[in-house]
Structures are given as C-alpha cells and as structure tokens.
XYZ file of C-alpha atoms in Angstrom:
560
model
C -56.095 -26.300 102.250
C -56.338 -25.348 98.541
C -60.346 -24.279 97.561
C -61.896 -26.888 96.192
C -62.835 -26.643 92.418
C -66.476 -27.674 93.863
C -68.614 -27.784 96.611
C -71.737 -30.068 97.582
C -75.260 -29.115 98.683
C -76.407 -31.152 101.759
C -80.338 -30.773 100.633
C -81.376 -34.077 99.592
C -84.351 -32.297 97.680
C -81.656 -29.849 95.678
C -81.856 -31.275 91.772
C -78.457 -29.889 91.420
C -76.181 -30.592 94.489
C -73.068 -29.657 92.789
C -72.071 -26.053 93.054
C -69.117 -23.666 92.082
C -66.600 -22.632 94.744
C -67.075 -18.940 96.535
C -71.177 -19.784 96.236
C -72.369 -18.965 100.083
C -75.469 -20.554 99.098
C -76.645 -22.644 96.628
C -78.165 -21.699 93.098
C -80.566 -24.143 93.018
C -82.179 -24.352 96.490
C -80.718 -21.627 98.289
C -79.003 -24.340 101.429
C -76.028 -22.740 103.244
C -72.534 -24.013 101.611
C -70.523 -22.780 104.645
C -72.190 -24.164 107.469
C -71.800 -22.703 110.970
C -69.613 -20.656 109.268
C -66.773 -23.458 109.967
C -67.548 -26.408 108.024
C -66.811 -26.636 104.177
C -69.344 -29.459 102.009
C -66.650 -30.516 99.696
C -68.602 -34.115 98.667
C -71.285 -36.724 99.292
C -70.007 -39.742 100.884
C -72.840 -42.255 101.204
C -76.472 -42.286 102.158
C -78.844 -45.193 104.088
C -82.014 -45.073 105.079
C -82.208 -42.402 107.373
C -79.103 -39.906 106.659
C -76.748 -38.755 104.606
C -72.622 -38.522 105.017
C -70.480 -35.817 103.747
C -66.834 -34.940 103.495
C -66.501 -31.527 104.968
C -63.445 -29.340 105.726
C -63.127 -27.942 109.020
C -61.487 -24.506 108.739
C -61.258 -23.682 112.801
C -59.515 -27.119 113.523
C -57.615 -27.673 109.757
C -59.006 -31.106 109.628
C -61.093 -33.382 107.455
C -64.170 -34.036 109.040
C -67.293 -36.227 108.540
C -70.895 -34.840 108.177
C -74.013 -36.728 108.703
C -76.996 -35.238 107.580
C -80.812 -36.234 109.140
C -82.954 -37.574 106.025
C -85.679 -38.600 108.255
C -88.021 -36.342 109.266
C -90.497 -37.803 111.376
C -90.329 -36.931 115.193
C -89.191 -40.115 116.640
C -85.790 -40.293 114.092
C -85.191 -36.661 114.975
C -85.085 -37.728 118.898
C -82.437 -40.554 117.435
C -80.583 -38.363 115.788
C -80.096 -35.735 118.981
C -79.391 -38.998 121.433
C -76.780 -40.563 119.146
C -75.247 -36.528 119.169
C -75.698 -36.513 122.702
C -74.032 -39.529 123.436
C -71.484 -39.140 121.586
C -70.311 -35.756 122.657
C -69.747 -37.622 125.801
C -67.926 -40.336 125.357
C -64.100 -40.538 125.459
C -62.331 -43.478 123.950
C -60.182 -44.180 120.762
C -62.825 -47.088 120.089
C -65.454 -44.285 119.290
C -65.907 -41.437 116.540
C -65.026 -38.297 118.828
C -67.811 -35.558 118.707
C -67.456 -31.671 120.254
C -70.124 -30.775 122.304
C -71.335 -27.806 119.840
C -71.293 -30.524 117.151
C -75.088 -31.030 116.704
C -76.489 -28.036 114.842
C -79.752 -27.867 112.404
C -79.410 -25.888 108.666
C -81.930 -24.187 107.255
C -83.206 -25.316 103.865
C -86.291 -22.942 101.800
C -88.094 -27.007 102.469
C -87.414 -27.744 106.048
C -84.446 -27.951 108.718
C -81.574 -30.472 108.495
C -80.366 -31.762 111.033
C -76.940 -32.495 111.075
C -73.790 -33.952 113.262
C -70.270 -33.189 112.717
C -67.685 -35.964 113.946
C -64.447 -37.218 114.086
C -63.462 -38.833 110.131
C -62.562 -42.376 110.279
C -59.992 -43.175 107.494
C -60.077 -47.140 107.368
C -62.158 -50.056 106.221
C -65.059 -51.493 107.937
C -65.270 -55.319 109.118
C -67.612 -55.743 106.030
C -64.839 -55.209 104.212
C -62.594 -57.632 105.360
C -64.983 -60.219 104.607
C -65.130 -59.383 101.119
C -61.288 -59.787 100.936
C -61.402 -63.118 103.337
C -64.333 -64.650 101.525
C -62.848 -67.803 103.752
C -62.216 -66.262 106.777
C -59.910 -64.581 109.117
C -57.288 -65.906 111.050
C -58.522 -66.704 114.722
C -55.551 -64.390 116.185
C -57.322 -61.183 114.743
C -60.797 -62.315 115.938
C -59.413 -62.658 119.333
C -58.025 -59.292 118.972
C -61.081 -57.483 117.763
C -63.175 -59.189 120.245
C -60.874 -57.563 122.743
C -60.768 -54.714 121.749
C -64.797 -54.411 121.217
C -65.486 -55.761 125.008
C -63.342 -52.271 126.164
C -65.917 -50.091 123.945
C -69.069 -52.132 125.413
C -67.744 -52.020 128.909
C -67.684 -47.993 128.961
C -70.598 -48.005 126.961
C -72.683 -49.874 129.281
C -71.136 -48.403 132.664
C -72.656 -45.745 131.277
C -75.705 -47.215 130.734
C -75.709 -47.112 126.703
C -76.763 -50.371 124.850
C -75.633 -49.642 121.258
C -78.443 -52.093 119.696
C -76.790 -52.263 115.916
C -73.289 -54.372 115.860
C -72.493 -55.924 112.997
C -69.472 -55.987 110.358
C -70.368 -53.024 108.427
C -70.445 -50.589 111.941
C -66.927 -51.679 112.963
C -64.209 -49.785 111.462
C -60.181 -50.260 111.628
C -58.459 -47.544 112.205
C -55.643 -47.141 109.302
C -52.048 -47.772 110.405
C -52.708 -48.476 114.516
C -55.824 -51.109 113.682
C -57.525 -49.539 116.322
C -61.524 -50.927 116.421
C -63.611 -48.269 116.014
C -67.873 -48.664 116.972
C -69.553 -46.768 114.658
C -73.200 -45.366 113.718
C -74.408 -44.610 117.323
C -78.362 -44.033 115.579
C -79.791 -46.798 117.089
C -78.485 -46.083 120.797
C -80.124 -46.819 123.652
C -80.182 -45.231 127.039
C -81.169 -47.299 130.601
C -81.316 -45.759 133.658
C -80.114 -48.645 135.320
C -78.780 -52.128 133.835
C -82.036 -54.075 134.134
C -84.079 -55.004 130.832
C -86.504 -52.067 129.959
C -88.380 -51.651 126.682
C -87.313 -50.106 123.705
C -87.779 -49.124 120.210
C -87.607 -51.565 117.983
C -84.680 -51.972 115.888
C -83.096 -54.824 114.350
C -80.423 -56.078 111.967
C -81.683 -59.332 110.029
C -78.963 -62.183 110.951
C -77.499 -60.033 113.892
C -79.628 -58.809 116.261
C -80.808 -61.397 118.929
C -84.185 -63.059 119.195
C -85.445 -60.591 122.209
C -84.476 -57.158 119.986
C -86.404 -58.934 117.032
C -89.219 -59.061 118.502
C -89.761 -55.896 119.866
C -88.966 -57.141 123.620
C -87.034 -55.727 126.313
C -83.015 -55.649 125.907
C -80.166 -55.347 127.921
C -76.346 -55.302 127.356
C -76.633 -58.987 126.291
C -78.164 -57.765 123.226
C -74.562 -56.475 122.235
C -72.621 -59.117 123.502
C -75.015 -61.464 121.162
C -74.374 -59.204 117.860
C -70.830 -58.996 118.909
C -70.387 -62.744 119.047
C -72.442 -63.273 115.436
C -70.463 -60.815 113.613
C -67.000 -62.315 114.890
C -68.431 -65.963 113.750
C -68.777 -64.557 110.337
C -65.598 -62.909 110.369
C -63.805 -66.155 111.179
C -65.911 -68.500 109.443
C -66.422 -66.318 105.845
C -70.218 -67.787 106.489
C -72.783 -65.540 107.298
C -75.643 -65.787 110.038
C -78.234 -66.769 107.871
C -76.246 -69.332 105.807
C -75.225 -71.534 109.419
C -78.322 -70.934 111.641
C -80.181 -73.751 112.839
C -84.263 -72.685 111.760
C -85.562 -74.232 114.560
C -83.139 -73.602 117.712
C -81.244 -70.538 116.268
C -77.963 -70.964 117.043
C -75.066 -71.447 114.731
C -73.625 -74.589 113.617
C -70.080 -73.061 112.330
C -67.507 -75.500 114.647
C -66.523 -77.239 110.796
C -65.768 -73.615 109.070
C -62.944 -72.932 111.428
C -60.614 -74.591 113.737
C -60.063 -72.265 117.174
C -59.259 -73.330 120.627
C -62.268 -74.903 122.745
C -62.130 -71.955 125.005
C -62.755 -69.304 121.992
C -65.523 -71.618 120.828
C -67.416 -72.136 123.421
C -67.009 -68.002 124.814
C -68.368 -67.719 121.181
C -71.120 -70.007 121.446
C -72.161 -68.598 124.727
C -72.119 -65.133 123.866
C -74.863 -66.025 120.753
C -77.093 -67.854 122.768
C -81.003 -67.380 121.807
C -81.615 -67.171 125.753
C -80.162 -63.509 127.226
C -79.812 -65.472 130.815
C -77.302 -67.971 128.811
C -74.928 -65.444 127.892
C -72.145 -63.614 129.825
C -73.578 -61.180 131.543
C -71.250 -58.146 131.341
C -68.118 -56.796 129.742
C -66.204 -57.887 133.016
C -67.493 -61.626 132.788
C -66.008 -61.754 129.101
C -62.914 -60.084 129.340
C -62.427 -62.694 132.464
C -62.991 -65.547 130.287
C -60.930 -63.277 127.192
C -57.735 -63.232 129.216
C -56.238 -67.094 128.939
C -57.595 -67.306 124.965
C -55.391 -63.376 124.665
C -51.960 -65.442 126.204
C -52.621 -68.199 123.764
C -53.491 -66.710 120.545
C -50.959 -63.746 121.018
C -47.669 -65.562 120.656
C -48.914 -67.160 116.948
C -49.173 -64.642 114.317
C -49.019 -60.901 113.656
C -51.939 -58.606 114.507
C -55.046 -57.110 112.558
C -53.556 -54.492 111.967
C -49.594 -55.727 110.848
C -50.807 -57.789 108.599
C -53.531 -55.613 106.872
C -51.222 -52.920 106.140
C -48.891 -55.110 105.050
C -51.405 -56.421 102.482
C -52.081 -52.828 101.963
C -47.984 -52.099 101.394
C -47.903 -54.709 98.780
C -50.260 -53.395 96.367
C -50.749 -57.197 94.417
C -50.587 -56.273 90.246
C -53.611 -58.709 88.818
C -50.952 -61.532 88.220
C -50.238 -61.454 91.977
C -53.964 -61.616 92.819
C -54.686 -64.432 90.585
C -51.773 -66.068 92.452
C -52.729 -65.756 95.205
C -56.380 -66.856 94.386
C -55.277 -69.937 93.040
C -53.025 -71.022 95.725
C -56.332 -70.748 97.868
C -58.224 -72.984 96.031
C -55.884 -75.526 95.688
C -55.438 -75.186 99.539
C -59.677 -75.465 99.621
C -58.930 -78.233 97.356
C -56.514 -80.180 99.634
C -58.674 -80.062 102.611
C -61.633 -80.816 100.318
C -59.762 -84.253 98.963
C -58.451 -84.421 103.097
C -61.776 -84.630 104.562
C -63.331 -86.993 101.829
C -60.590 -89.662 102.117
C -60.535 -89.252 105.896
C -65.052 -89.893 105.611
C -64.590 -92.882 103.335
C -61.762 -94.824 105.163
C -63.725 -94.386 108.504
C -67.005 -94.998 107.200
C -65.907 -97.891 105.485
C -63.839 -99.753 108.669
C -67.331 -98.370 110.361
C -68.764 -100.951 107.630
C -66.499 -103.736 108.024
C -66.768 -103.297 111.688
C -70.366 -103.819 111.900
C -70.641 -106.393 109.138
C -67.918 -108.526 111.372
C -70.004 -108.237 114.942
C -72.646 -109.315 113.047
C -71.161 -112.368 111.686
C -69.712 -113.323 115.112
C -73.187 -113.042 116.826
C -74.294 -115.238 114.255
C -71.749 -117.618 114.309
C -69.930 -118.138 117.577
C -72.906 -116.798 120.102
C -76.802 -117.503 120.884
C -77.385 -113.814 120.620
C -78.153 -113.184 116.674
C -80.178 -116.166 116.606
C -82.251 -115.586 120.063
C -82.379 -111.984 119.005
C -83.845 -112.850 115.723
C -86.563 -115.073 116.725
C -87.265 -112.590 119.443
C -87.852 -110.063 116.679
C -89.780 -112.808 114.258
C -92.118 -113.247 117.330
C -92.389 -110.021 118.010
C -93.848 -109.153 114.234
C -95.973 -112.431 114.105
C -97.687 -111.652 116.810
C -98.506 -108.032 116.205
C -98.942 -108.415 112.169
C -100.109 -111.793 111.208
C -100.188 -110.966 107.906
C -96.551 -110.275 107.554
C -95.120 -112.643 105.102
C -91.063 -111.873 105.125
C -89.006 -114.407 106.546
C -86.754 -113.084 109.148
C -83.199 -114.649 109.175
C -79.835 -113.352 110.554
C -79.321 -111.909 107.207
C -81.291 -109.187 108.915
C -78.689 -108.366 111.573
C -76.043 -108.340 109.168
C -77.679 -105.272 107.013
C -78.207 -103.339 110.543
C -74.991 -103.798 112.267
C -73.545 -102.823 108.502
C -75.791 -99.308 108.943
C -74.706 -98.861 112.412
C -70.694 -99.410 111.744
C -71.046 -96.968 108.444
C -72.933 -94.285 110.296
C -70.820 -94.517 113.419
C -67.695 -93.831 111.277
C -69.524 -90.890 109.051
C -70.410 -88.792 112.417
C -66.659 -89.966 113.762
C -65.017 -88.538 110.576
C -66.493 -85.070 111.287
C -65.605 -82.340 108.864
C -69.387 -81.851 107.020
C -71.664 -81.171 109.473
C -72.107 -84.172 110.965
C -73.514 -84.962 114.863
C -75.129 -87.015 116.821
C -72.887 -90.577 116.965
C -74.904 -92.195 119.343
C -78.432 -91.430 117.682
C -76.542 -91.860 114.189
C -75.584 -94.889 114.436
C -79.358 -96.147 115.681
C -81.064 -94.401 113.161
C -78.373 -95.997 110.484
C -79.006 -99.776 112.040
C -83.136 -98.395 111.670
C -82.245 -97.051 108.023
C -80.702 -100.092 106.533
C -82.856 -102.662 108.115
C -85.700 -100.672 106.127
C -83.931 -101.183 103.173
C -83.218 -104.797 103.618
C -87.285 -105.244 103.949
C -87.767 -103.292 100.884
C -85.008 -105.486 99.210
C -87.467 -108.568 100.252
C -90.408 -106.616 98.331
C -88.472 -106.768 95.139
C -86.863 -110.079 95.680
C -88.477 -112.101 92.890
C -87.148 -109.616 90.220
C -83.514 -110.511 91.285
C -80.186 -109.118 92.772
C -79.992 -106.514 90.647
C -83.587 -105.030 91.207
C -83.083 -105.687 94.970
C -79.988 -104.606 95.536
C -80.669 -101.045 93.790
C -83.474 -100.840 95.854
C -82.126 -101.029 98.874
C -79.343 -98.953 98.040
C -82.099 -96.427 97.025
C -83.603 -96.285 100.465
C -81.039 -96.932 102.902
C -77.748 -94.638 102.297
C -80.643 -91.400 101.841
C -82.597 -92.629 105.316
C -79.223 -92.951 107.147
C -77.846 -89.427 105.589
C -81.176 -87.818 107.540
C -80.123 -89.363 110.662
C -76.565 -87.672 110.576
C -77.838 -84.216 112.339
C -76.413 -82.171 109.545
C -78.589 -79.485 110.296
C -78.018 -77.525 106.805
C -79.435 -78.796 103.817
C -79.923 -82.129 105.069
C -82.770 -83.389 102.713
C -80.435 -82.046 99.824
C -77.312 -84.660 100.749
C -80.169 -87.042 100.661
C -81.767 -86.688 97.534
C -78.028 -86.484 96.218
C -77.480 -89.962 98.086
C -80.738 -91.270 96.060
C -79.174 -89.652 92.695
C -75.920 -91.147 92.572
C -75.518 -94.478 94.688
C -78.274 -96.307 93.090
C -76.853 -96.378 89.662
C -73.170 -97.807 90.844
C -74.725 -100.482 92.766
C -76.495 -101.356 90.025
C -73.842 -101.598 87.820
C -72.095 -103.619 90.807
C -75.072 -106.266 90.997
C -74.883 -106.900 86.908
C -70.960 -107.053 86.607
C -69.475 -108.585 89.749
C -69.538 -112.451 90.723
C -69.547 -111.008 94.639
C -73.106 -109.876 94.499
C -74.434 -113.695 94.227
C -72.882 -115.052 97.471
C -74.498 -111.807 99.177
C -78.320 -112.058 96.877
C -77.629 -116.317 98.068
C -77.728 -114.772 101.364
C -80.338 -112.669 101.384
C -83.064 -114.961 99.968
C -82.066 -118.228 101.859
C -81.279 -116.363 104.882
C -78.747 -118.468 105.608
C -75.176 -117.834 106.793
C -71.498 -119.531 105.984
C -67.741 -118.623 105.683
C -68.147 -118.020 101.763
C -70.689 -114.999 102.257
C -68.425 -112.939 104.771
C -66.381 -111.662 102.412
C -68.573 -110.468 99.879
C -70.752 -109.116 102.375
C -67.790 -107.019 103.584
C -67.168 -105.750 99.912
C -70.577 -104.657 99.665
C -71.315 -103.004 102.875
C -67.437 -101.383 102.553
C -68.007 -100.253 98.937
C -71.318 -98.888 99.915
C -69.889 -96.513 102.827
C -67.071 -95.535 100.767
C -70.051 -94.191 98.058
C -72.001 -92.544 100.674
C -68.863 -91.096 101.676
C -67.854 -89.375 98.063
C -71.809 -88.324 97.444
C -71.679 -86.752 101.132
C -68.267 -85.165 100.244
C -69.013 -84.044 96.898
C -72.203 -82.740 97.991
C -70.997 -80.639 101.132
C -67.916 -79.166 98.824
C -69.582 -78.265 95.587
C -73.542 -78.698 95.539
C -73.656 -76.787 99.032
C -71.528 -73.463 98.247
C -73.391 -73.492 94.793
C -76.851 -73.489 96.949
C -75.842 -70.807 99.552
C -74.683 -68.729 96.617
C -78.002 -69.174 94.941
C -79.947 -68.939 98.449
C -77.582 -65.450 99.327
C -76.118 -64.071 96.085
C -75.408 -60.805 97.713
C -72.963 -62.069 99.859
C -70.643 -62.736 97.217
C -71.289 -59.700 95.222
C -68.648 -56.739 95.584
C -69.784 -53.599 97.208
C -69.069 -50.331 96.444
C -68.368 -48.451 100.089
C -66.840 -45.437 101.285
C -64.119 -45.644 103.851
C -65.634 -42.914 106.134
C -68.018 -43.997 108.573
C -71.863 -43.556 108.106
C-alpha cells in the first residue's frame, strides 16, 4: 500500500483531525496515528450517537479494515461497547462482521481513553439503501431470500444465547458481488443465560422494535424475529412502519402495497405480531415454515444479488434513469387507472344490485311493505314526535348503500375491509341520508338531493375499515360528490321520477330506472373520489406526515 498523502485523528475533541503522513502523533492533541502499532487512520467514515467509524489500514494482515471508535463515555455504553467486542470475537459466520480476539483495545488521548474495535470492512450497501433506489419496493423473490438468509444469522445468534435487539434496514448490509446478508452494529446486544424472557436495557428503534422492547419490558428472541419481519415489510412494500401501522392494534395493514403468496404473508404477519406468544417462536419454527415459500419463489426471478450487480454493471447515464423513472410511473399509472375502473364497475353493479332487491321486495313480496310498517311502528312508538313519513322509498336508499359498499370492500385494492360490517354500516349510512333528504324536502330536489349526497357517500366511506387516513377519504367524499349531484338534480329530467319518489313515497315501473341511474352514478363517484384520493391526496400526506423518507441520504458503504 502506497502512504497515504494524509492521515486522520480518531479524537473527537482534536480541532484539527487531519494530519500529515510520517506524524506518530498528532499536532494538535497529541492521539496516537499508528495505533497498536498495526492499524493506519487513513479517514473518518461516519459517526452516530455513540461512536465513530474509521477507514484504517491494517499493515500485519495487508487489508482494509474498519475502526469504530467509543464516543460515549459513561459506564454503562463502555460495558456495550466491550460485549458487542466480546461477542463478536466469537462468532463465526459469513452473515457477521468477523472480529480477532485482540481486536478490542483502548488509545490514549491527553482528554481521556478511547475505546475502540477493529473489524472485518464490509464493502456493500445497506438495506436502507435499497429502499432509496426501490422507493416502490422489492421484488418478493429477494425478500424471501434475505429473510433466509437472516433466520441462519438469528439461529446461531440465539443458540448462543445473543438477542441482537436493533434490526432494521440500515444494520443489514449486502455483501458486494456474492449478496451475502451481513448483521451489523452488534452495540445493542444482548446476552441470556438461558432462552426465557429476562430484563434488559432499554433500547429501541422507533417503527422497528416491538411493543415489549419499547417499553422497557423483558425480551426474548421474538424481539428479533418481530424487527426482522417489519424491516422486510418495508423492503417489499417501499412503505415504512409508521406510514401502515394501525394506532390502535399495531400491526401493519400493507396486504394492498404488494402482491406475495398467502404463505409469505401470513409468516410475515405472524412474525410482527404485537403479542411475543403470537409469533414463531425460534429460528427452527421459521425456517420450517421458510422452506415451501424458498421452492416457490426460487424458480421466478434472479437473486438479490444477480440483479443488483447487474444494476450496478449498467451504470444508467441520466437519460437512462429518467427512462427508467418514467416507465415506472406510467406502470404506477396503469395500476392506478386498473384499480379505479375495477372500484367503480363493482361498486356500481353493487348499486344496481341493491337498488333491484329492493324494488322486488317492494313489488312482488310482503316483505318491504311488512318490514316498513314494522319499522314505522317501531319509531311511533318510541318517538311520537317524529313527523317523517316512512314509505318503501326508504328501503330502496338502504339496499342502494348496502349493494355500493358491498362492491367497494369486494373491489379491494385501497385499503378496504370489513364486507360484512361494510355493507351494514353503508345500508345505516344512506338511510341517514335519506332522513336528512326529508329535512330539506320543501326546498326541492336539488337541495335534497345534495344533501343527502353530502352525508351518505362520507358516512359509508368511514364504515369501509380503511384504517389509514380514513376521515381524510371522507372529507374528500364531502368535497367533491356534492357538487356533481347537484349539477345532476338541476340538469337531468331523471332526478324528478326519483324526487316524485321520494316525497310521495310511492313506488311504480317508471321510477326503477332512474333510481338505478342515480344510485349507479353515485357509486361510480364515490368510486373516483376514493381512487383519486388513495393515489394522489394519500402519497402527498405521507410525504408531508414523513418527509424524510423520501429525502436522499448521504451514507458510507462501510458498516457503523
């Protein structure tokens, strides 16, 4: 190796860190250049919290190495810093930074001793990275992988009774060229002797680290299978935790971001459960479950690691890039226009559906009729006051909300869950609106009609179980449909037959079909505003919500 022009002072007090070659020591703090009298400080790498990396030359093995430097210097980090040295000076596997036993040594500084730990250098990117480049996600076949090869590293990790207590993106690292996974940043280690749960310090990664480690409980090598199973969901979504957890049950709702095999999803599921006693509980369990997913998603596709160095190989000029990022979006754009045609042609036979029970109850059974006087009863009796007439007109509106919310949850694709409850609470949503039309009857089918429309669509939007911004989609709903059925009830000859409807509350053959182009024109609006909203007003609110995980990062390829 050539002497460098420079070398680097480790002191993270020195005011002037950069020093000529030859120097033993340094001229401005007097720190040791040539450590051990072995390793070579040629430059800073990074720096977090609690330490410091450096690129150091290794003169007895000819290597590059990687020095990480103790910034920290009460008692407790110290301990850390000698159990993560410790730890890793015994471990053997190409999943972990190697570390010689005589790699742990302290410097001495005219401040203090630094404590510092020389291991193996890691030339790759981290997980992190990848997400940056797949903003949309990876392809399943390389989550499968990883996952594979991460449960190998856990399993000798906890056989020997090591929970490492810090997974996520940015602490996995792919080997260049072989794509080997590689676990890295071993600070937060924590030794059991046994398996059971025991105390521990606490340490947590926001959006990562499961419920239990959070709170300062007792872990256990669930805590890694639940950090492993969170980062892979972000890898193969492009969302992050935080964007796709549910506030109130804390688990992720991210089925819609990414289509994988039922097996994958539900392993995935079950290693991120909020409960420790719902998730596998060892290596062995997963790698059982791993094995049939491995023989599917094998034969479809290259590897991690073929196809990132073949990205790598091809070194895209900007022209290529901006390719490439347009055919993307107008991929995202298919699927968007997909999914919003598939919403509106099922919520609108959902529509048409209901609208047509409704008119054969009425017409060719006893049961609209009975029920409705059952119902009329029913409100006379407990609210005397009540002065809306109750016709069939009223079983018409909610078998209309039930068909259109059925065929919303059917259509899938933004969020939506629940059919059952759905299509209830969308019967329960427009049969509110049709007694709010009644309040506003006397100002005529325009003022009615925009009322409902007001009230309904936004109530049955709540009742989809879109966990993630669900009051948003219905204040959208409230913004936009109100206006075009407005503009429906001034301009269109169809609206009469249906306002003739609602205020005699009387049936025939010459208000079925407009009531079927209002209830079907209707879904087909919630439909667009649902679709619109999920596609563009969503993304634009995550981005506000979490601008930093769009914004490119500036990272070293060596491991912290």
């Amino acid at each position: 190796m050539l002497q460098p022009a420079q070398l680097y002072c480790i002191n993270s007090d020195c005011r002037q860190p950069h020093q000529n070659a030859g120097n033993k020591y340094c001229q401005a703090c007097g720190t040791p250049l040539l450590l051990r009298n072995r390793y070579l400080v040629r430059q800073k790498l990074g720096s977090g919290g609690f330490a410091m990396t450096f690129a150091v030359w290794d003169f007895q093995l000819q290597r590059d190495r990687v020095l990480k430097m103790l910034t920290e210097t009460a008692p407790k980090a110290i301990e850390l810093f000698e159990q993560e040295a410790q730890v890793l000076a015994r471990l053997r596997h190409p999943g972990i930074p190697q570390v010689e036993p005589d790699s742990y040594f302290q410097v001495a500084s005219p401040q203090r001793r630094l404590p510092c730990l020389v291991m193996e250098k890691i030339n790759g990117q981290t997980l992190q990275d990848l997400t940056e480049q797949y903003p949309q996600g990876c392809p399943p076949e390389w989550i499968v992988d990883w996952l594979r090869q991460a449960i190998d590293i856990l399993q000798l990790l906890h056989q020997q009774q090591i929970i490492h207590r810090d997974i996520k993106p940015s602490n996995l690292m792919l080997r260049q060229g072989s794509g080997q996974l590689v676990m890295i940043d071993f600070g937060g280690v924590k030794q059991l002797h046994s398996f059971a749960p025991t105390s521990s310090t606490r340490l947590f990664s926001p959006g990562y680290s499961p419920p239990e480690q959070s709170a300062g409980a007792s872990v256990n090598g669930t805590a890694d299978f639940f950090a492993l199973g969170r980062t892979l969901i972000q890898l193969l979504t492009g969302q992050s935790p935080a964007a796709i957890e549910d506030p109130r049950t804390g688990t992720l709702h991210w089925h819609s971001y990414a289509q994988v095999s039922p097996r994958l999803a539900s392993l995935l599921d079950d290693m991120t459960h909020p409960d420790p006693r719902r998730r596998p509980p060892s290596a062995e369990a997963i790698r059982s479950r791993l094995l049939p997913i491995l023989d599917s998603y094998t034969r479809t596709g290259a590897t991690a690691a073929v196809a990132i160095k073949q990205r790598r190989s091809i070194k895209l000029p900007n022209l290529g890039r901006s390719v490439l990022w347009m055919l993307r979006s107008i991929w995202w754009m298919v699927t968007a226009v997909f999914a919003t045609l598939w919403s509106t042609v099922l919520a609108a036979i959902g529509a048409i559906v209901g609208t047509t029970i409704a008119y054969g109850m009425a017409f060719y059974t006893d049961w609209g009729t009975n029920l409705i006087a059952w119902l009329s009863q029913q409100l006379s009796d407990r609210s005397p006051s009540f002065e809306i007439a109750i016709g069939v007109d009223l079983l018409i509106f909610a078998l209309a909300g039930w068909g259109t919310a059925w065929g919303l949850t059917a259509a899938g694709g933004l969020g939506q869950r629940r059919r059952i409850w759905s299509g209830a609470i969308g019967a329960l949503a427009y049969s509110i609106g049709w007694f709010s039309l009644h309040r506003v009857q006397p100002e005529g089918a325009t003022a009615g009609l925009t009322m409902f429309a007001a009230i309904a669509p936004p109530l049955l939007v709540l009742g989809l179980g879109m966990t993630r911004y669900a009051l948003l989609r219905s204040i959208a709903a409230i913004v936009a449909i109100p206006p075009c059925i407005a503009i429906l009830a001034a301009h269109s000859s169809a609206t009469f037959s249906l306002w003739q409807m609602v205020t005699t509350a009387t049936l025939d053959n010459w208000t079925f079909w407009p009531c079927l182009l209002f209830f079907g024109l209707l879904a087909v609006l919630l439909a667009a505003c649902l679709s619109i909203t999920h596609y563009l007003l969503v993304p634009i609110v995550d981005w506000l919500i979490h601008p930093s995980a769009s914004r490119p990062r500036s990272r070293s390829a060596a491991h912290r």
